[in-house]
XYZ file of C-alpha atoms in Angstrom:
714
model
C 0.000 0.000 0.000
C 1.518 3.368 -0.958
C 2.392 5.757 1.842
C 0.220 8.899 1.775
C 1.488 12.123 3.299
C -1.471 13.952 4.891
C -1.977 17.706 4.339
C -4.911 19.724 5.619
C -5.846 23.264 6.627
C -7.736 24.420 9.719
C -8.676 27.777 11.216
C -8.446 29.054 14.748
C -11.016 27.733 17.240
C -14.245 29.751 17.605
C -13.814 31.335 14.183
C -16.989 33.427 13.342
C -17.863 31.551 10.163
C -21.010 33.570 9.426
C -19.242 36.932 9.567
C -16.265 35.559 7.631
C -18.575 34.350 4.859
C -20.409 37.695 4.724
C -17.116 39.636 4.561
C -15.847 37.336 1.807
C -19.025 37.852 -0.228
C -18.741 41.630 0.234
C -15.115 41.652 -0.921
C -16.034 39.559 -3.948
C -18.731 42.068 -4.910
C -16.339 45.002 -4.377
C -13.776 43.389 -6.643
C -16.345 42.834 -9.422
C -17.881 46.309 -8.933
C -14.507 47.994 -9.429
C -14.330 46.719 -13.038
C -17.987 47.033 -14.097
C -17.221 50.021 -16.487
C -17.218 49.647 -20.280
C -15.201 52.767 -21.108
C -12.330 52.780 -21.626
C -12.527 49.315 -23.082
C -10.155 46.640 -21.648
C -8.796 43.572 -23.397
C -10.440 40.303 -22.383
C -7.339 39.159 -20.466
C -7.156 42.363 -18.404
C -10.919 42.365 -17.733
C -10.623 38.864 -16.241
C -7.196 39.089 -14.547
C -7.534 42.461 -12.799
C -10.716 41.641 -10.832
C -9.270 38.221 -9.986
C -6.055 39.736 -8.560
C -7.991 42.227 -6.418
C -10.513 39.651 -5.159
C -7.852 37.087 -4.290
C -5.726 39.639 -2.397
C -8.708 40.961 -0.415
C -10.015 37.485 0.372
C -6.537 36.387 1.499
C -6.334 39.334 3.908
C -9.778 38.571 5.311
C -9.089 34.859 5.813
C -5.725 35.556 7.421
C -7.676 37.226 10.245
C -9.030 33.725 11.094
C -5.440 32.510 11.770
C -5.277 29.563 9.347
C -2.817 26.724 10.105
C -1.519 24.299 7.477
C -0.774 20.765 8.773
C 1.658 19.032 6.462
C 3.008 15.484 6.735
C 6.746 15.073 7.094
C 6.979 11.829 5.153
C 7.314 8.140 5.937
C 10.791 8.433 7.406
C 9.347 10.414 10.352
C 6.883 7.664 11.374
C 8.261 5.695 14.326
C 6.582 3.005 16.440
C 8.155 1.596 19.631
C 7.274 -1.966 20.644
C 7.895 -2.595 24.376
C 8.311 -6.329 24.979
C 7.973 -7.680 28.515
C 11.061 -9.753 29.405
C 10.392 -10.262 33.118
C 10.445 -13.706 34.734
C 6.662 -14.083 34.525
C 7.039 -14.234 30.734
C 8.889 -17.566 31.166
C 5.650 -19.176 32.367
C 3.602 -21.281 29.941
C 0.542 -19.829 28.232
C -1.791 -22.242 30.009
C -2.568 -25.851 30.774
C -3.362 -26.660 27.134
C -0.511 -24.664 25.634
C 2.952 -25.256 27.075
C 4.617 -22.580 24.945
C 6.176 -19.874 27.075
C 4.682 -16.406 27.093
C 7.950 -15.021 25.749
C 7.680 -17.283 22.665
C 4.182 -16.028 21.911
C 5.355 -12.453 22.517
C 8.166 -12.900 19.981
C 5.669 -14.181 17.398
C 3.428 -11.165 17.970
C 6.377 -8.787 17.608
C 7.428 -10.383 14.310
C 3.886 -10.112 12.944
C 3.620 -6.505 14.065
C 6.954 -5.565 12.509
C 5.905 -7.209 9.229
C 2.582 -5.376 9.157
C 4.224 -2.001 9.817
C 7.321 -2.472 7.663
C 5.875 -0.596 4.689
C 4.442 2.158 6.850
C 6.789 2.914 9.742
C 10.114 2.307 11.423
C 9.624 -0.234 14.268
C 11.908 -0.195 17.302
C 11.769 -3.220 19.624
C 12.724 -2.426 23.246
C 12.721 -4.936 26.154
C 11.587 -3.955 29.624
C 11.159 -5.484 33.064
C 11.975 -3.544 36.239
C 13.323 -0.869 33.872
C 13.628 -0.179 30.167
C 16.294 -2.303 28.481
C 19.211 -0.693 26.764
C 22.473 -2.053 28.173
C 24.205 -5.321 29.000
C 22.991 -5.321 32.628
C 19.323 -5.369 31.680
C 18.837 -9.049 32.590
C 19.556 -8.253 36.232
C 16.234 -6.363 36.291
C 14.043 -9.315 35.272
C 12.847 -9.885 38.842
C 10.033 -7.308 38.613
C 7.763 -5.617 36.072
C 7.507 -1.821 36.072
C 5.554 -0.867 32.960
C 4.945 2.690 34.190
C 8.655 3.292 34.776
C 9.468 1.854 31.325
C 6.984 4.193 29.617
C 8.331 7.197 31.517
C 11.915 6.270 30.702
C 10.935 5.793 27.055
C 9.787 9.398 26.883
C 13.197 10.573 28.123
C 15.378 8.181 26.131
C 16.794 8.796 22.624
C 14.711 5.862 21.330
C 11.560 7.580 22.525
C 11.989 10.833 20.629
C 9.591 11.663 17.761
C 7.428 8.611 18.377
C 4.108 8.191 16.589
C 2.857 5.200 18.556
C 3.700 2.551 21.151
C 2.685 -1.099 21.399
C 3.152 -2.991 24.686
C 3.472 -6.790 24.448
C 3.081 -8.212 27.957
C 1.089 -10.448 30.291
C -0.031 -7.279 32.081
C 1.401 -8.189 35.491
C 2.726 -4.949 37.003
C 4.315 -5.202 40.464
C 6.725 -2.266 40.707
C 7.224 1.342 39.688
C 4.810 4.150 38.997
C 1.267 4.069 37.651
C 1.389 2.816 34.023
C -1.909 4.539 33.118
C -0.557 7.963 34.057
C 2.742 7.289 32.294
C 0.969 6.175 29.100
C -1.254 9.244 29.069
C 1.787 11.497 29.503
C 3.476 10.066 26.379
C 1.079 11.962 24.135
C 0.930 9.226 21.460
C -1.419 6.238 21.002
C -0.452 3.250 23.171
C -1.885 -0.142 22.237
C -1.315 -3.467 23.971
C -1.076 -7.135 23.075
C -2.036 -9.355 26.032
C 0.044 -12.535 26.271
C -1.351 -15.335 28.420
C -4.235 -17.734 28.561
C -7.118 -18.496 30.873
C -6.486 -19.057 34.616
C -4.691 -22.356 35.241
C -4.100 -24.535 38.267
C -1.764 -22.861 40.672
C -0.930 -22.717 44.356
C 1.274 -20.051 45.847
C 2.739 -18.827 49.127
C 2.052 -15.102 48.992
C 3.534 -13.879 52.266
C 5.225 -15.154 55.420
C 5.039 -13.036 58.578
C 7.193 -13.716 61.635
C 8.746 -11.599 64.400
C 12.130 -10.098 63.623
C 13.524 -11.762 66.754
C 12.860 -15.064 68.486
C 14.321 -17.013 71.409
C 15.589 -20.531 71.660
C 13.002 -22.879 73.150
C 10.049 -20.498 72.891
C 7.202 -20.875 70.428
C 7.232 -18.224 67.711
C 4.054 -17.315 65.789
C 4.265 -17.520 61.996
C 1.474 -16.398 59.636
C 1.526 -17.830 56.114
C -0.781 -16.376 53.477
C -1.484 -18.715 50.557
C -3.737 -18.842 47.505
C -4.997 -21.588 45.220
C -7.052 -22.024 42.072
C -8.140 -24.820 39.770
C -8.189 -27.644 42.338
C -10.612 -28.803 45.039
C -7.883 -30.523 47.107
C -7.165 -29.042 50.550
C -4.132 -26.811 51.035
C -1.427 -28.431 53.186
C 0.932 -25.768 54.512
C 4.278 -26.795 56.013
C 7.114 -24.909 57.707
C 10.687 -26.208 57.366
C 14.028 -25.383 58.955
C 16.317 -26.692 56.226
C 15.111 -30.227 55.521
C 13.469 -30.614 58.946
C 9.732 -30.001 59.145
C 8.844 -27.823 62.123
C 5.053 -27.803 61.900
C 2.227 -28.135 59.383
C -1.488 -27.497 59.072
C -4.277 -27.962 56.557
C -6.628 -25.368 55.076
C -9.791 -26.029 53.075
C -9.503 -25.581 49.325
C -10.199 -21.897 48.595
C -12.548 -20.635 45.946
C -10.641 -20.018 42.713
C -8.158 -17.212 43.270
C -9.096 -16.702 46.941
C -6.593 -16.512 49.778
C -6.208 -18.320 53.072
C -4.029 -17.801 56.138
C -2.283 -20.493 58.171
C -1.442 -19.648 61.792
C 1.492 -21.754 62.998
C 3.707 -21.895 66.094
C 7.327 -22.947 65.594
C 10.125 -23.356 68.142
C 13.723 -22.345 67.307
C 16.312 -24.827 68.569
C 19.558 -22.871 68.136
C 20.634 -19.227 68.253
C 21.757 -17.256 65.219
C 20.070 -16.472 61.913
C 17.137 -18.827 61.363
C 16.018 -19.337 57.772
C 12.604 -21.001 57.636
C 10.768 -22.102 54.482
C 6.983 -22.057 54.186
C 5.677 -24.477 51.573
C 2.288 -25.432 50.199
C 1.801 -28.851 48.610
C 1.556 -28.817 44.828
C -1.206 -30.320 42.663
C -0.858 -32.108 39.317
C -0.814 -29.858 36.274
C 0.233 -26.655 38.063
C 1.335 -23.857 35.757
C 4.440 -23.490 37.968
C 5.755 -24.767 41.293
C 8.221 -21.895 41.668
C 5.811 -19.979 43.896
C 4.903 -22.906 46.173
C 7.469 -21.890 48.802
C 8.804 -18.743 50.378
C 11.336 -18.108 53.118
C 11.496 -15.891 56.186
C 14.571 -14.919 58.231
C 14.682 -14.058 61.929
C 17.370 -13.578 64.546
C 17.246 -16.155 67.332
C 18.682 -15.161 70.699
C 19.864 -17.753 73.226
C 17.031 -17.081 75.685
C 15.156 -14.434 77.612
C 16.830 -11.108 78.400
C 17.991 -11.036 82.019
C 17.081 -7.840 83.906
C 18.247 -7.121 87.454
C 16.222 -4.364 89.136
C 17.683 -2.924 92.356
C 15.723 -0.282 94.316
C 16.550 1.662 97.451
C 12.915 1.483 98.642
C 9.412 0.532 97.632
C 7.802 3.418 95.730
C 5.245 4.039 93.001
C 7.840 4.494 90.247
C 9.313 1.085 91.060
C 5.852 -0.502 91.104
C 4.840 0.747 87.666
C 8.180 0.049 85.965
C 8.329 -3.435 87.466
C 4.735 -4.146 86.416
C 5.582 -3.221 82.798
C 8.671 -5.474 82.760
C 7.074 -8.395 84.580
C 4.308 -8.547 81.955
C 6.838 -9.147 79.160
C 7.514 -12.880 78.746
C 10.742 -12.145 76.858
C 12.322 -10.732 80.038
C 13.672 -12.686 83.014
C 13.175 -10.196 85.854
C 14.920 -10.309 89.241
C 13.918 -7.473 91.626
C 15.744 -6.669 94.889
C 14.391 -3.975 97.238
C 16.143 -2.603 100.313
C 13.961 -2.697 103.425
C 15.559 -1.265 106.509
C 18.889 -3.032 107.063
C 18.078 -5.970 104.759
C 17.041 -6.842 101.236
C 13.969 -8.567 99.854
C 13.549 -10.310 96.508
C 10.134 -9.782 94.946
C 10.338 -12.693 92.474
C 12.497 -14.798 94.822
C 11.614 -13.808 98.407
C 14.743 -15.397 99.913
C 17.166 -13.583 97.609
C 19.796 -11.575 99.428
C 21.493 -8.281 98.589
C 22.692 -7.858 95.014
C 26.246 -9.027 94.351
C 28.673 -9.044 91.448
C 27.625 -12.626 90.695
C 24.049 -11.455 90.054
C 25.248 -9.484 87.016
C 26.411 -12.605 85.189
C 24.085 -13.432 82.322
C 22.157 -10.180 82.720
C 21.519 -7.826 79.803
C 20.277 -4.769 81.747
C 20.764 -3.457 85.278
C 18.106 -1.069 86.652
C 19.078 1.078 89.661
C 16.253 3.008 91.326
C 17.379 5.599 93.874
C 20.455 3.615 94.868
C 24.076 3.983 93.670
C 26.472 1.079 92.977
C 28.864 2.399 95.631
C 26.138 1.950 98.283
C 26.069 -1.783 97.518
C 29.722 -2.449 98.166
C 33.044 -1.899 96.443
C 32.945 -5.266 94.665
C 29.491 -4.612 93.204
C 30.567 -1.071 92.263
C 33.529 -2.372 90.261
C 31.365 -5.079 88.705
C 28.856 -2.479 87.486
C 31.617 -0.503 85.738
C 32.903 -3.679 84.063
C 29.345 -4.746 83.209
C 28.668 -1.488 81.324
C 31.998 -1.440 79.507
C 31.467 -5.021 78.405
C 28.156 -4.213 76.690
C 25.576 -4.279 79.500
C 22.788 -1.712 79.665
C 22.137 0.582 82.640
C 18.812 2.250 83.464
C 19.413 4.765 86.285
C 16.552 6.455 88.152
C 17.812 9.386 90.204
C 14.921 9.160 92.642
C 14.422 11.698 95.432
C 17.249 14.028 96.539
C 20.156 13.913 95.914
C 18.833 12.560 92.599
C 21.355 11.723 89.877
C 24.132 13.191 91.966
C 24.212 9.940 93.994
C 25.816 8.096 91.035
C 28.938 10.311 91.032
C 30.708 8.365 93.790
C 32.629 5.100 93.763
C 34.483 3.219 91.029
C 31.673 3.764 88.525
C 31.337 7.470 89.354
C 33.659 8.499 86.541
C 31.286 6.908 84.027
C 27.953 7.719 85.688
C 28.578 11.060 87.370
C 26.780 14.255 86.311
C 27.247 17.930 87.096
C 24.457 18.892 89.519
C 23.705 22.393 90.839
C 21.444 20.902 93.486
C 18.255 22.859 92.793
C 15.093 20.729 92.837
C 11.961 21.616 90.865
C 9.204 20.214 88.599
C 9.341 20.004 84.810
C 7.090 18.718 82.010
C 8.609 16.279 79.461
C 9.366 17.244 75.862
C 10.851 14.444 73.677
C 13.611 15.396 71.233
C 13.855 14.258 67.614
C 16.701 11.919 68.554
C 14.463 10.026 70.973
C 11.868 8.736 68.495
C 13.561 5.330 68.263
C 13.389 4.815 72.040
C 10.569 6.946 73.436
C 7.878 6.344 70.816
C 4.576 5.995 72.634
C 2.342 5.340 69.665
C 2.509 3.990 66.111
C 0.946 7.282 65.045
C 3.641 9.962 65.644
C 1.088 12.788 65.883
C -0.941 10.928 68.508
C 2.235 10.098 70.404
C 3.295 13.763 70.426
C -0.092 14.752 71.831
C 0.272 12.149 74.583
C 3.702 13.500 75.532
C 2.349 17.055 75.702
C -0.361 15.824 78.086
C 2.065 13.765 80.223
C 2.345 14.707 83.896
C 5.439 16.675 85.006
C 8.228 15.074 87.025
C 9.154 16.162 90.545
C 12.569 16.362 92.206
C 14.222 17.353 88.909
C 17.876 18.242 89.502
C 19.614 21.028 87.584
C 22.008 18.681 85.819
C 24.044 19.565 82.756
C 24.727 17.028 79.975
C 28.307 15.882 79.494
C 30.259 16.119 76.255
C 29.072 12.770 74.877
C 25.560 12.760 76.345
C 22.457 12.784 74.177
C 19.305 14.435 75.489
C 16.323 12.174 74.741
C 13.766 13.902 76.964
C 14.092 17.631 77.554
C 12.142 19.918 79.862
C 9.311 21.795 78.169
C 10.444 25.045 79.803
C 14.005 24.647 78.521
C 15.464 23.675 81.889
C 17.515 20.649 82.872
C 17.025 17.513 80.727
C 14.868 14.684 82.078
C 16.526 11.777 80.239
C 20.164 11.514 79.162
C 21.650 8.717 77.048
C 25.331 7.959 77.536
C 27.691 5.441 75.971
C 30.027 3.601 78.364
C 32.440 1.350 76.530
C 30.273 -1.111 74.597
C 27.285 -0.497 76.870
C 24.536 2.082 76.872
C 23.053 3.882 79.857
C 19.941 5.984 80.328
C 19.805 8.466 83.221
C 16.309 9.516 84.381
C 16.150 12.843 86.210
C 13.139 13.157 88.534
C 10.347 11.219 90.246
C 6.633 10.725 89.523
C 7.058 8.546 86.438
C 4.132 6.401 87.550
C 1.710 9.216 86.645
C 2.549 8.772 82.950
C 0.609 5.511 83.076
C -2.456 7.016 84.779
C -3.526 9.893 82.523
C -7.223 10.352 83.223
C -8.102 11.657 79.758
C -6.184 9.010 77.803
C -7.472 5.438 77.877
C -4.249 4.235 76.217
C -1.927 5.679 78.868
C -1.454 2.330 80.635
C -0.463 0.576 77.411
C 1.834 3.458 76.497
C 3.605 3.287 79.859
C 4.229 -0.442 79.563
C 5.377 -0.059 75.971
C 7.793 2.725 76.922
C 9.754 0.782 79.556
C 9.837 -2.443 77.532
C 11.210 -0.559 74.532
C 13.822 1.158 76.730
C 14.992 -2.184 78.154
C 15.396 -3.730 74.698
C 17.252 -0.672 73.444
C 19.640 -0.801 76.420
C 20.165 -4.547 75.925
C 21.657 -3.920 72.481
C 25.376 -3.298 73.035
C 27.048 -0.713 70.882
C 29.542 -1.847 68.271
C 32.432 -3.440 70.115
C 34.725 -4.289 67.215
C 36.262 -1.620 64.956
C 34.404 -2.986 61.914
C 30.850 -4.311 61.695
C 29.065 -5.491 58.545
C 25.339 -6.097 58.429
C 22.878 -6.583 55.551
C 20.069 -4.098 55.208
C 17.723 -7.103 55.281
C 18.574 -10.622 56.367
C 16.574 -12.086 53.475
C 16.266 -10.735 49.929
C 13.919 -11.951 47.211
C 15.439 -13.476 44.091
C 16.409 -10.770 41.639
C 16.641 -8.021 44.263
C 20.034 -6.425 45.016
C 21.507 -7.030 48.475
C 22.726 -3.905 50.265
C 25.481 -4.361 52.851
C 26.287 -1.636 55.388
C 29.668 -1.462 57.123
C 30.412 0.670 60.215
C 33.988 1.562 61.095
C 35.037 3.114 64.414
C 38.202 3.778 66.387
C 39.124 2.326 69.779
C 37.161 5.093 71.497
C 33.962 4.022 69.628
C 33.943 7.115 67.426
C 33.103 6.892 63.682
C 36.264 6.531 61.638
C 36.313 8.212 58.219
C 38.897 7.882 55.468
C 39.083 4.096 55.611
C 38.903 1.524 52.843
C 36.573 -1.448 53.280
C 36.778 -4.488 51.030
C 35.422 -7.983 51.315
C 33.987 -11.036 49.666
C 30.683 -12.862 49.530
C 30.829 -16.657 49.727
C 28.002 -19.077 48.979
C 27.455 -22.513 50.505
C 29.479 -24.175 47.716
C 32.553 -22.039 48.430
C 32.246 -19.759 45.398
C 33.425 -16.242 46.203
C 32.771 -12.788 44.793
C 34.871 -9.741 45.606
C 33.040 -6.607 46.774
C 34.131 -3.049 47.584
C 32.333 -0.691 49.971
C 31.770 2.923 48.950
C 32.127 5.554 51.710
C 29.033 7.480 52.781
C 28.839 9.592 55.943
C 31.701 9.444 58.447
C 32.388 5.854 59.450
C 29.714 4.374 57.185
C 30.365 2.341 54.027
C 27.911 0.642 51.655
C 28.202 -2.138 49.066
C 25.499 -3.516 46.762
C 25.620 -7.061 45.402
C 23.319 -7.917 42.485
C 22.298 -10.997 40.529
C 22.845 -13.512 43.333
C 21.257 -16.963 42.947
C 19.099 -18.275 45.811
C 21.004 -19.559 48.814
C 22.729 -18.658 52.036
C 25.799 -16.397 51.976
C 28.584 -15.395 54.335
C 30.257 -11.984 54.131
C 33.836 -11.313 55.192
C 35.151 -7.765 55.308
C 38.473 -6.073 55.988
C 39.071 -2.385 56.728
C 42.338 -0.555 56.175
C 43.438 3.016 56.791
C 46.706 4.530 55.631
C 47.789 1.082 54.497
C 47.252 -0.496 57.936
C 44.493 -2.989 58.783
C 42.141 -1.520 61.386
C 39.438 -4.177 61.584
C 37.707 -7.207 60.117
C 34.197 -8.611 60.433
C 31.866 -11.334 59.218
C 28.127 -11.507 58.670
C 25.575 -13.513 56.728
C 22.386 -13.155 54.713
C 20.184 -15.232 52.429
C 18.519 -14.917 49.025
C 15.115 -16.545 48.607
C 14.246 -18.472 45.439
C 10.815 -16.775 45.583
C 10.415 -13.558 43.614
C 7.665 -11.007 43.281
C 7.273 -12.095 39.648
C 6.022 -15.502 40.784
C 3.502 -14.205 43.295
C 0.884 -13.882 40.542
C 0.715 -16.130 37.502
C -2.615 -15.090 36.005
C -2.346 -12.440 33.224
C -3.744 -9.004 34.068
C -5.879 -7.812 31.189
C -7.440 -4.980 33.223
C -4.159 -3.077 33.543
C -3.323 -3.269 29.844
C -6.885 -2.302 28.888
C -6.703 0.755 31.171
C -3.344 1.782 29.666
C -4.681 1.494 26.114
C -7.915 3.332 26.913
C -6.054 6.204 28.596
C -3.663 6.664 25.650
C -6.104 6.282 22.755
C -5.046 2.763 21.802
C -6.568 -0.698 21.886
C -5.877 -3.879 23.853
C -6.096 -7.213 22.007
C -5.288 -10.775 23.149
C -2.509 -12.743 21.508
C -4.768 -15.781 21.183
C -3.568 -16.760 17.729
C -0.562 -15.758 15.697
C -1.402 -12.859 13.387
C -4.910 -12.362 14.704
C -3.801 -9.909 17.369
C -1.876 -7.791 14.888
C -4.787 -7.670 12.450
C -7.015 -6.429 15.282
C -4.723 -3.521 16.139
C -5.427 -0.072 14.602
C -2.461 -0.234 12.223
C -3.409 2.981 10.390
C -3.585 4.886 13.658
C -0.242 3.482 14.793
C 1.500 4.350 11.555
C 0.168 7.839 11.078
C 2.820 10.213 9.808
C 3.953 13.100 11.935
C 2.998 16.526 10.678
C 4.410 19.990 10.990
C 2.219 23.039 11.556
C 2.659 26.205 9.474
C 0.837 29.286 10.786
C -0.069 31.031 7.569
C -0.891 34.368 9.180
C 2.765 34.606 10.214
C 4.179 33.471 6.865
C 6.194 36.241 5.112
C 5.733 34.433 1.797
C 1.963 34.687 1.946
C 2.093 38.394 2.771
C 4.548 38.851 -0.092
C 2.063 37.155 -2.429
C -0.782 39.436 -1.270
C 1.331 42.560 -1.639
C 2.573 41.328 -5.026
C -0.975 40.696 -6.304
C -2.131 44.172 -5.236
C 1.005 45.760 -6.742
C 0.525 44.005 -10.080
C -3.148 44.995 -10.152
C -2.306 48.671 -9.344
C 0.519 48.868 -11.926
C -1.635 47.262 -14.586
C -4.469 49.749 -13.899
C -2.042 52.703 -14.149
C -0.643 51.407 -17.422
C -4.170 51.316 -18.851
C -4.808 54.845 -17.650
C -7.274 53.824 -14.994
C -7.472 55.752 -11.746
């Protein structure tokens, strides 16, 4: 079929056609009236040409007032059509139960047919896409997700996307990443059509999500929620949880309605500390479209047991009662409370327990001192507290009544715990700082938590203490006075100093029904934060996430510090990643902020990996570290196997195209609006601004005037 270059003329919108027609008729009559005379006689040529020149010039001037625009085609070489072909992992799935061809094979057939149909009309550019638009040798690393919206947006900015006349998307329609494809297609400004690759829903069972706590303890049951789906089979769903090859627990769910979801609630018990990698699996059925989505992993840190907390108080008081109640209600804590009564000591959990000793600190994660200093409990206990903190233990120090925090300045631990105290006692309302959000968050909703803090009762017996050089103020006074909570690093340990009494009132706010829950949550969060020792080795390497999905990059973060636990900049961190078979890959960490280094590892196959790192500075080794992570064989591409025709139809409708199924080779291409896709680009010429047209008008009037003068006409 020959290529036709379109050319057409249009006037400005809202042109007054009636008045324009009347003016044109009037100018035509004026032109004829001007040459109605018979004397002097004119030759036949002049009598016809002179009126025609005048009428054409006047009509041209009148019609130029309507701002005519000439649209002219730029020829076949300007017609360009981009074909975006989905190359994500979901395109490796078969078409359906009756057709075992892969979706990518059918997509290739559709692309060949489309290119053949458009060959005589347009230049076709085939571009692959998945998590991003293809264009370099690393494109295959992005096959683990489908981001059609991002590909369309990138197409508009890329050299291949310039001067496009149309776009055709060949895909199964599954979009699981990136921006909205409908908005991106509409923003292209050219027709976008789609060819849907994929058949009717087939038999399939999938593990969609596995939820488990980030931390667990050896010997304690850990809840695990497994969300599964199934279609095409009436057999029940058997869901199992494995630790390696060992089955931990299983359950059975009734067969869901086609495409519906079910949730299995399981309890599993870790048997060893470290990084636990559990696999949730649903039994397969014959004829499944794929078994790649029948399992999914979850990673969690397993601690050896419950956190040991020793709480020592100088007397029974309301602050002790409320803090102890919050900690005793947490099953993850092993609480041991000792209270001084007169000349002796009483254990609240173990009534026959004696005074606290250095031996009581063994195996503990946090020591809580309420209104009593280590030096008051003996020189041996005082020295043990200093060693406990420097070795990574956490300290929670309540100043209590006068002398408040000043009591901790004496003894062997006084150099670490002492504060500068002016001795003035007063009341102050709490005001959390931005730095405290990790520790002092009272509510999942930050705005609601801020309101609760503003309504919190003030503390009494607040000493006029001044923070030290390395202290961090977590809770300030609303009036700008002395801080109410100070965080301090002591060796590998962390300490929190509480300035004032009356903390129990925070859990009894009369206008807030959640105050009790907030109070318990506060002290439990503080204990866990204190139980985490600060980095003890010069170098530490940790993955951003313990478990990554297949196809996702793994981000490793390294922290480097000097012997005084300060961030160390200017270092060089290198390492290697080793899989279970002993294969190794070299990695280099790029420096970020002071003491922080980041490395990204891509295209890792599923499995468990160990990381070894080495830090050097000025040619000297300053630290080394090891860590581990895992890559799941599950990917987001396998979460859904059924084609998504709704998304492609919405994209085509928004961009003036059409969506057709690739049910049979050639049929899809014949159903596409080929003429609309291959329309030639045009250029607009605004005639009222054209100097050539004005030159023609002036020339016509000049010729007519000169001719009249030559004939002796006025």
